[in-house]
Coordinates of C-alpha atoms and ligand atoms in Angstrom, one line a residue:
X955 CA -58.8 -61.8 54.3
X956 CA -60.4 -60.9 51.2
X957 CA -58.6 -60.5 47.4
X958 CA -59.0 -56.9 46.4
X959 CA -58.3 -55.7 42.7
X960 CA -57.4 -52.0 43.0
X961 CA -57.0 -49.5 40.6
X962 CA -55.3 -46.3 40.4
X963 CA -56.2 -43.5 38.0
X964 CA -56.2 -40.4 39.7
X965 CA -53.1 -38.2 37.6
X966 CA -50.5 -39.6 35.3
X967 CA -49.8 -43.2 36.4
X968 CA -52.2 -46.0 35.6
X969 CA -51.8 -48.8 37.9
X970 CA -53.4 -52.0 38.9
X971 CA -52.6 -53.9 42.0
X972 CA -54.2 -57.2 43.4
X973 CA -54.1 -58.2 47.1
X974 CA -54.4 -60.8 49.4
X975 CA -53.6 -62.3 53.0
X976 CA -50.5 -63.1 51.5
X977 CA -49.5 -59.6 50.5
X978 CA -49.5 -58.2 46.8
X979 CA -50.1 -60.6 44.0
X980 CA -49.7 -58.4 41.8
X981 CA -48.7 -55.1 41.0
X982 CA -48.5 -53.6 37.2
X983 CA -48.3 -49.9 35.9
X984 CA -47.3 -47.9 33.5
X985 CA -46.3 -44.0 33.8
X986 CA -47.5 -41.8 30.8
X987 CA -44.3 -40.2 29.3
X988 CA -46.4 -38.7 27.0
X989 CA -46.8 -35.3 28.9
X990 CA -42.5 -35.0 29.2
X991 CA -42.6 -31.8 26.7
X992 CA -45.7 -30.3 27.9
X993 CA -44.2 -29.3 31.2
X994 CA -46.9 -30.6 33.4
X995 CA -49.8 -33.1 33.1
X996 CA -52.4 -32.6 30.1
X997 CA -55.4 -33.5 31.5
X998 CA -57.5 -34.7 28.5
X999 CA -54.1 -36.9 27.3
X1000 CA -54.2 -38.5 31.1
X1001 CA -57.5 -39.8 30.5
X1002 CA -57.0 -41.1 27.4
X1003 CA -54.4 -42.8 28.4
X1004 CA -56.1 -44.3 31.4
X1005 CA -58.7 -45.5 29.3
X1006 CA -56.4 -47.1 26.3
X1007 CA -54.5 -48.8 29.6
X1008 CA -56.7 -50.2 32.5
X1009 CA -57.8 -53.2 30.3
X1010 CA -54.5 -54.5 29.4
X1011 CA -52.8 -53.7 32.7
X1012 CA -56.4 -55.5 34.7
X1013 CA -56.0 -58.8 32.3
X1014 CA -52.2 -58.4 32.7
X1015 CA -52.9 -58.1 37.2
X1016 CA -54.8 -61.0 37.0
X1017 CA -51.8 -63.4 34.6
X1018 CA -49.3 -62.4 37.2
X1019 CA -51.7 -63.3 40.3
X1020 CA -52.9 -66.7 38.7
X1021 CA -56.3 -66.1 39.4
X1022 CA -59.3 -65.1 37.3
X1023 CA -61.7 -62.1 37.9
X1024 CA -64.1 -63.9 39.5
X1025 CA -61.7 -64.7 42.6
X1026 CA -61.9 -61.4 43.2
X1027 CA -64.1 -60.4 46.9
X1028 CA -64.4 -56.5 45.9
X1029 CA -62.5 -54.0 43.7
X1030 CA -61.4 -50.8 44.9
X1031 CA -60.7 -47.5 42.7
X1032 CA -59.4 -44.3 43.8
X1033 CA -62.0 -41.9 43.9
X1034 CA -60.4 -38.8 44.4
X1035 CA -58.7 -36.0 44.9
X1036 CA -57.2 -36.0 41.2
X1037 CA -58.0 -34.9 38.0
X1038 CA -61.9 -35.1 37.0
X1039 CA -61.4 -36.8 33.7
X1040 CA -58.9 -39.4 35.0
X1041 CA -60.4 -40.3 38.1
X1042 CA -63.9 -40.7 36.0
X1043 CA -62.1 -43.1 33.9
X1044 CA -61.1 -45.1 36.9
X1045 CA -64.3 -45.0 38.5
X1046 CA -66.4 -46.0 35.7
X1047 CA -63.9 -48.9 35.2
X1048 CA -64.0 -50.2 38.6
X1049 CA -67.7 -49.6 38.9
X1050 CA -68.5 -51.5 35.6
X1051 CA -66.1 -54.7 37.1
X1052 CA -68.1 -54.7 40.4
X1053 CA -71.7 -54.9 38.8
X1054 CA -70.0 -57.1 36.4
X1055 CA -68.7 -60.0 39.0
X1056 CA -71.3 -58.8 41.8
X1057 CA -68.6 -58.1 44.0
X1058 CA -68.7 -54.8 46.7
X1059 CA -66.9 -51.7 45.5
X1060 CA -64.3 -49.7 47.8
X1061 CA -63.2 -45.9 46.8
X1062 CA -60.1 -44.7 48.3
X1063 CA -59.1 -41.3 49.2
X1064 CA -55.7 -41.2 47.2
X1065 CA -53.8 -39.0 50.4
X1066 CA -55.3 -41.9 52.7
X1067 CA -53.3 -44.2 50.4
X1068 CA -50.1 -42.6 50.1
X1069 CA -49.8 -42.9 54.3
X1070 CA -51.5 -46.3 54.7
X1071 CA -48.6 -47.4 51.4
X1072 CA -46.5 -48.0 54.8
X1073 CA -48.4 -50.6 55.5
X1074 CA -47.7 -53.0 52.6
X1075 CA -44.7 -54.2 54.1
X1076 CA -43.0 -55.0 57.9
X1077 CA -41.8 -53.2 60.3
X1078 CA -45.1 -51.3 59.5
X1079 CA -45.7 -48.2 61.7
X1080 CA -47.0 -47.8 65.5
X1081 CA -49.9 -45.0 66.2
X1082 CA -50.1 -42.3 66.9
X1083 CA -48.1 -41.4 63.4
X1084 CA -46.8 -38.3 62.0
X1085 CA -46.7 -38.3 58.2
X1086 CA -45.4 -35.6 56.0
X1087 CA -47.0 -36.7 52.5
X1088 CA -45.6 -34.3 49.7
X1089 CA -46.5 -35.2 46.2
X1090 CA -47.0 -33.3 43.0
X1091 CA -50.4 -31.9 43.7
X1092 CA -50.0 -31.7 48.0
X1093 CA -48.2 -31.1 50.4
X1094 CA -49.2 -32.1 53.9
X1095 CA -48.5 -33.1 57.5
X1096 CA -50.9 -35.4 58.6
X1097 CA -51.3 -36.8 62.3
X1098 CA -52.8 -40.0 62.8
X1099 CA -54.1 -41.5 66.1
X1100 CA -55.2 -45.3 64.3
X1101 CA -55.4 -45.7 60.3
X1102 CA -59.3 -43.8 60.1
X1103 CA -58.6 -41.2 63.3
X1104 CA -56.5 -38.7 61.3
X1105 CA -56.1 -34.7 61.1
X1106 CA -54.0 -32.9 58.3
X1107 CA -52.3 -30.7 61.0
X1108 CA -50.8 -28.6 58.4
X1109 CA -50.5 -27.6 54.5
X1110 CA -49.5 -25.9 51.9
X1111 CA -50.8 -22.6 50.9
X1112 CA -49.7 -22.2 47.1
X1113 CA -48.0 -25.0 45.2
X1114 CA -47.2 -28.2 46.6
X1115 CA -43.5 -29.7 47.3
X1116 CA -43.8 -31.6 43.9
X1117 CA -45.0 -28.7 41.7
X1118 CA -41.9 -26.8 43.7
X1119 CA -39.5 -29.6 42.2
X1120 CA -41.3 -29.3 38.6
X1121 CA -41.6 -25.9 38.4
X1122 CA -38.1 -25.5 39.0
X1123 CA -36.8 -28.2 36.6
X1124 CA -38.7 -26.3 34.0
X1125 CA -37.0 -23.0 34.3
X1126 CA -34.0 -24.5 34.3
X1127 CA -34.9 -26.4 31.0
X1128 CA -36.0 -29.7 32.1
X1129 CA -38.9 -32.2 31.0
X1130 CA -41.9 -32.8 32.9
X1131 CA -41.4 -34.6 36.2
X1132 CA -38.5 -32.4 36.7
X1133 CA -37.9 -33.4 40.5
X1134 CA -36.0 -37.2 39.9
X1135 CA -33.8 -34.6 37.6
X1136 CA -33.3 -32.1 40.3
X1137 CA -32.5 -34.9 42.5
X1138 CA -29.8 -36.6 40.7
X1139 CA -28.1 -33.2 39.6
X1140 CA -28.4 -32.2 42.9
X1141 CA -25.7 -34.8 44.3
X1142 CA -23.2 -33.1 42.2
X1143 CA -23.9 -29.9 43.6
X1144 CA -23.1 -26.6 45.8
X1145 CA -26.4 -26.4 48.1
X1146 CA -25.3 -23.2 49.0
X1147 CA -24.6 -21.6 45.4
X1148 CA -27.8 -19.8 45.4
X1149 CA -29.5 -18.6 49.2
X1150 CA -33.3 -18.7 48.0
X1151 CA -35.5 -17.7 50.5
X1152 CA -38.3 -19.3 51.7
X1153 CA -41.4 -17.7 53.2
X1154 CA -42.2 -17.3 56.6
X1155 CA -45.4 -18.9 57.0
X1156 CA -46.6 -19.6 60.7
X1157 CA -47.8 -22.9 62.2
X1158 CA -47.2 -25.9 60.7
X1159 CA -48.4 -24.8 56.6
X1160 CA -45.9 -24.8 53.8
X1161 CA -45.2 -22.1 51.0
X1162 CA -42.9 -22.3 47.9
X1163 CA -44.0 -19.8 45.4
X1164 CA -42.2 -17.2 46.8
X1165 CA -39.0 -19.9 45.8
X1166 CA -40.1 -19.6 42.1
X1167 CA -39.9 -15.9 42.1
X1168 CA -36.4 -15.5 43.8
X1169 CA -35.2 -18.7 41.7
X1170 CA -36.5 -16.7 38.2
X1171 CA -34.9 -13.6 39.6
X1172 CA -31.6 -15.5 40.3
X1173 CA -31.5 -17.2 36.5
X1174 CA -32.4 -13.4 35.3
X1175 CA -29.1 -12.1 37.0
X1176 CA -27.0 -15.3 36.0
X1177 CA -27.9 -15.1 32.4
X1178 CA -27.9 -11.1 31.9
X1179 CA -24.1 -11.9 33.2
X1180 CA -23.6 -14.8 31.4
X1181 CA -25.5 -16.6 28.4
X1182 CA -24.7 -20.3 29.6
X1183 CA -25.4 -19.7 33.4
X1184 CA -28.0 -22.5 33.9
X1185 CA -25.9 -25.1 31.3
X1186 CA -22.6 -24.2 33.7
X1187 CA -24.4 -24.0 37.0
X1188 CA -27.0 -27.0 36.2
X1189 CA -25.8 -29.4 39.2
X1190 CA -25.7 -25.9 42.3
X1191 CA -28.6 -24.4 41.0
X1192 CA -30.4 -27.9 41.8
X1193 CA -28.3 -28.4 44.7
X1194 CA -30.0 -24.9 45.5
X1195 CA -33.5 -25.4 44.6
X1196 CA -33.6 -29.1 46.5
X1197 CA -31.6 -27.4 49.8
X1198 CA -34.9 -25.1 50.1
X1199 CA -37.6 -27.1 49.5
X1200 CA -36.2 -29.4 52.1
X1201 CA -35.2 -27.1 54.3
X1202 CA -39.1 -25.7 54.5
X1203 CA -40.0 -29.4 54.8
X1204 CA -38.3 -30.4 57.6
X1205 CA -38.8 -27.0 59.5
X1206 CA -41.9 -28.2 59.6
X1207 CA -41.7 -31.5 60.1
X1208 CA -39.6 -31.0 63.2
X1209 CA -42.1 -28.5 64.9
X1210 CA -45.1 -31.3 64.2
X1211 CA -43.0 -33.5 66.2
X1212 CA -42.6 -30.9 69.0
X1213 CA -46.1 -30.1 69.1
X1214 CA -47.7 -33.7 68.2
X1215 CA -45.7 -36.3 70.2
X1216 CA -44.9 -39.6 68.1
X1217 CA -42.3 -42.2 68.1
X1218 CA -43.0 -42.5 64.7
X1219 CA -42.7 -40.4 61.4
X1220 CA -43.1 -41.6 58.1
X1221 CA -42.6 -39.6 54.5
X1222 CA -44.9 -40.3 52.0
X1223 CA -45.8 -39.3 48.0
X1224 CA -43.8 -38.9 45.3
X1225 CA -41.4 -36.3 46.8
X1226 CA -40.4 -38.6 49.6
X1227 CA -38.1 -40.4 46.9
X1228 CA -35.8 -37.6 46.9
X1229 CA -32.5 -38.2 48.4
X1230 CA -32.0 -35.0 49.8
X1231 CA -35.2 -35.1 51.9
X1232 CA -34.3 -38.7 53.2
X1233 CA -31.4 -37.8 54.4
X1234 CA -32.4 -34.4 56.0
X1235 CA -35.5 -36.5 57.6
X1236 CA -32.9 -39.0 58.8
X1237 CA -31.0 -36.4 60.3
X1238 CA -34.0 -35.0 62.0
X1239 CA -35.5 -37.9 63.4
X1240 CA -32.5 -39.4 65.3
X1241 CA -32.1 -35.9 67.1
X1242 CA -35.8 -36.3 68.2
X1243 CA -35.1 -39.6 69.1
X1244 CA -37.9 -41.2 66.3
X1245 CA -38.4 -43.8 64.3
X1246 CA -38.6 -42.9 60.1
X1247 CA -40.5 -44.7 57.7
X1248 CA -39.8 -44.4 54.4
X1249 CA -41.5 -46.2 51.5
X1250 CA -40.1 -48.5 48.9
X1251 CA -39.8 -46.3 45.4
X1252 CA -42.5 -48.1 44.3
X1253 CA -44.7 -47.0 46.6
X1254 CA -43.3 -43.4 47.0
X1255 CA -45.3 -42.2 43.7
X1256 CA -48.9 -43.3 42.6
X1257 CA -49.2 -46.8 42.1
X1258 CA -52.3 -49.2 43.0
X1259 CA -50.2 -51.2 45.8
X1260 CA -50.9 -48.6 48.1
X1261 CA -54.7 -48.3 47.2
X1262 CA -55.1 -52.4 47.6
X1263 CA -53.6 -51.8 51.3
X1264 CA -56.2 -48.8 52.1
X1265 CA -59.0 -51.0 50.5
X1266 CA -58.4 -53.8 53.0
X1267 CA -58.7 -51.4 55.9
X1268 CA -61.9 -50.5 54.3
X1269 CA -62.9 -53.9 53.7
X1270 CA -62.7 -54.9 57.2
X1271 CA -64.5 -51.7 58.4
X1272 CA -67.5 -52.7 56.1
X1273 CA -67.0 -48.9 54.5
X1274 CA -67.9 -50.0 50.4
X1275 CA -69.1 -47.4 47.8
X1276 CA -71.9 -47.7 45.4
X1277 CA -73.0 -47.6 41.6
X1278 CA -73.7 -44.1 42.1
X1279 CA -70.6 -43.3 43.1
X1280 CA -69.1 -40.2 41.8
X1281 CA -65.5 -38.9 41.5
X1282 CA -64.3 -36.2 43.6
X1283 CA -62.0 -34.6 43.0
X1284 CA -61.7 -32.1 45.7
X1285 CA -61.7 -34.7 48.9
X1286 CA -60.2 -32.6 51.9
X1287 CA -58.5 -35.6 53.7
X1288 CA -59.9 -35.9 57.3
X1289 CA -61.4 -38.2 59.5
X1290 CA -64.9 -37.4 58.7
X1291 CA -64.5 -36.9 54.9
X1292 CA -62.9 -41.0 54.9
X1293 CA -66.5 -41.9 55.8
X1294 CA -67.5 -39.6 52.6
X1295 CA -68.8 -42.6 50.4
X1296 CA -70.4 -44.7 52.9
Ligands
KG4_2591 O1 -47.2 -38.9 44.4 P1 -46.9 -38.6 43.0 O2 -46.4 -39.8 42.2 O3 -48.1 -38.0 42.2 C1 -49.0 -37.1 42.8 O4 -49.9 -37.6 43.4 O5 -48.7 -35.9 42.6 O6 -45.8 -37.5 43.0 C2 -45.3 -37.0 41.8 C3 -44.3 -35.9 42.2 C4 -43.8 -35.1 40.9 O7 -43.9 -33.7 41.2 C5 -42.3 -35.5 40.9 O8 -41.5 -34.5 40.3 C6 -42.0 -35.8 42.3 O9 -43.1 -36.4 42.8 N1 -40.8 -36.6 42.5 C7 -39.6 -36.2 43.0 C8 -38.7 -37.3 43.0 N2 -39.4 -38.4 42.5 C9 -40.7 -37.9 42.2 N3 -39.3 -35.0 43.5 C10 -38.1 -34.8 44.0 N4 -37.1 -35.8 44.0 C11 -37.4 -37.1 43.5 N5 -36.5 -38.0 43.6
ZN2592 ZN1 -50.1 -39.2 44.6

């Protein structure tokens, strides 16, 4: 099996991973904190920071591994989706290493990545797979028959599960990523403080802008009542917030395992490190009688682990990108769109 050096660059986590027949050799990043007070990711600081970072975290991948560059059989570099400016600075990286060493470059859809992230370590999961991947920029339900025969069977219409988490954290006063926040408030809290309403949407997509609106309307109310509603409430309203988010993921979830039979369902993205949704997936998967795969927190958010695993698929499929590849940052995950750079 080959050694792959893999970069991730795609939103606000720079991330090198190196990987062999022996598993991951090594596996550095670092998360930009530097967007905390803007609320949300700036894209123009992302980059920047990707570009002041991917040197020292490469030379740092290779230290920890014990090997030097030219050990490595092909790099591999998320190509999308993401934002433009950060997955540019990825992709010229990676491309500039692979003319370089004259070693075969490998783009990775990030989505793909999250999913095949379950692979990095046993008991990996059997096909056919169902995976709910919810992250800050998608939410999705993805059915997979092998690792390359896949269909997102359903999605979000508005925001994703992530952007749910953040949004909320912000209202209540929170820094940017609010959802770890919302998570650990949450344990302290009355679920059923606030009934927020999610939409009814049909099938198998997701909505949770209409839980924005009734949670703004809510804090309105609480405050007009009482000035320190959010300081006093801080732990139910999260309990609140993180009650309907789940509950409209695993409404879902469960009717994709009615309608797409699997023995096994995995959670995947950044959002499948929340307690609340582990446990409700738990719940949910011994009354269908499943097995639930749930990724190490390492792997949960981005991090180039995941992208080294997908690269090795590619590898042995032959699928490698060129020097003219480009970034894309609108790459619909699906079966035919994984052969997209070939
Ligand atoms: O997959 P990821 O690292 O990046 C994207 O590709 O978007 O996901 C980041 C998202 C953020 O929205 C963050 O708030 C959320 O994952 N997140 C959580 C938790 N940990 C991370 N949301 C809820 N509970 C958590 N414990
Ligand atoms: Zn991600």
């Amino acid at each position: 099996m080959p050694v792959i050096l893999a970069i991730e660059s795609s939103c606000d986590d720079t991330s090198v991973a190196i990987t062999s027949d022996s598993g991951i050799l090594a596996h550095v990043g670092r998360s930009q904190l530097i967007h905390e007070h803007f609320g949300g990711v700036v894209p123009e600081l992302a980059s920047r920071e990707h570009l002041a970072q991917l040197l020292p975290l490469t030379r740092q991948a290779l230290k920890i591994a014990g090997i030097s560059a030219h050990r490595i059989d092909a790099f591999a570099v998320t190509a999308g989706p993401g934002l433009p400016g950060a997955l540019m600075v990825g992709t010229s990286f990676a491309k500039s290493l692979s003319l370089v060493f004259q070693k075969p470059l490998i783009a990775v859809h990030h989505m793909h990545a999250h999913i095949m992230a379950h692979f990095i370590d046993p008991p990996k999961p059997e096909f056919p797979l169902l995976c709910l991947t919810v992250s800050g920029g998608h939410t999705q339900l993805v059915y997979l028959k092998d690792p390359f025969d896949l269909a997102v069977i359903g999605q979000t219409r508005d925001d994703a599960a992530g952007e749910a988490f953040d949004k909320g954290a912000r209202m209540l006063g929170m820094t940017y990523p609010g959802g770890p926040q919302i998570d650990a408030w949450a344990q302290r809290g009355d679920p059923h403080f606030l009934n927020l309403p999610s939409a009814k949407v049909p099938g198998l997509d997701f909505s949770f802008s209409g839980l924005k609106t009734s949670l703004r309307l809510a804090l309105e109310k609480g405050t007009a009542h009482h000035p320190d509603f959010i300081e006093v409430h801080r732990a139910d309203l999260c309990a609140s917030l993180q009650y309907a988010i789940v509950d409209m993921l695993i409404q879902k979830l469960r009717s994709a395992a009615q309608l797409y039979p699997c023995t096994d369902i995995a959670l995947a993205g950044g959002v499948a490190a929340n307690s609340g949704l582990q446990q409700a997936a738990r719940l949910q998967c011994s009354e269908l009688g499943s097995r639930l795969h749930l990724p190490k927190l390492a792997y949960c958010t981005d991090n180039a682990a995941m992208i080294a695993q997908t690269a090795l698929y590619y590898h042995q499929k032959g699928q490698f990108a060129g020097q003219d590849l480009v970034a894309k940052p609108r790459w619909p995950l699906s079966a035919d769109g994984l052969r997209f750079f070939t």
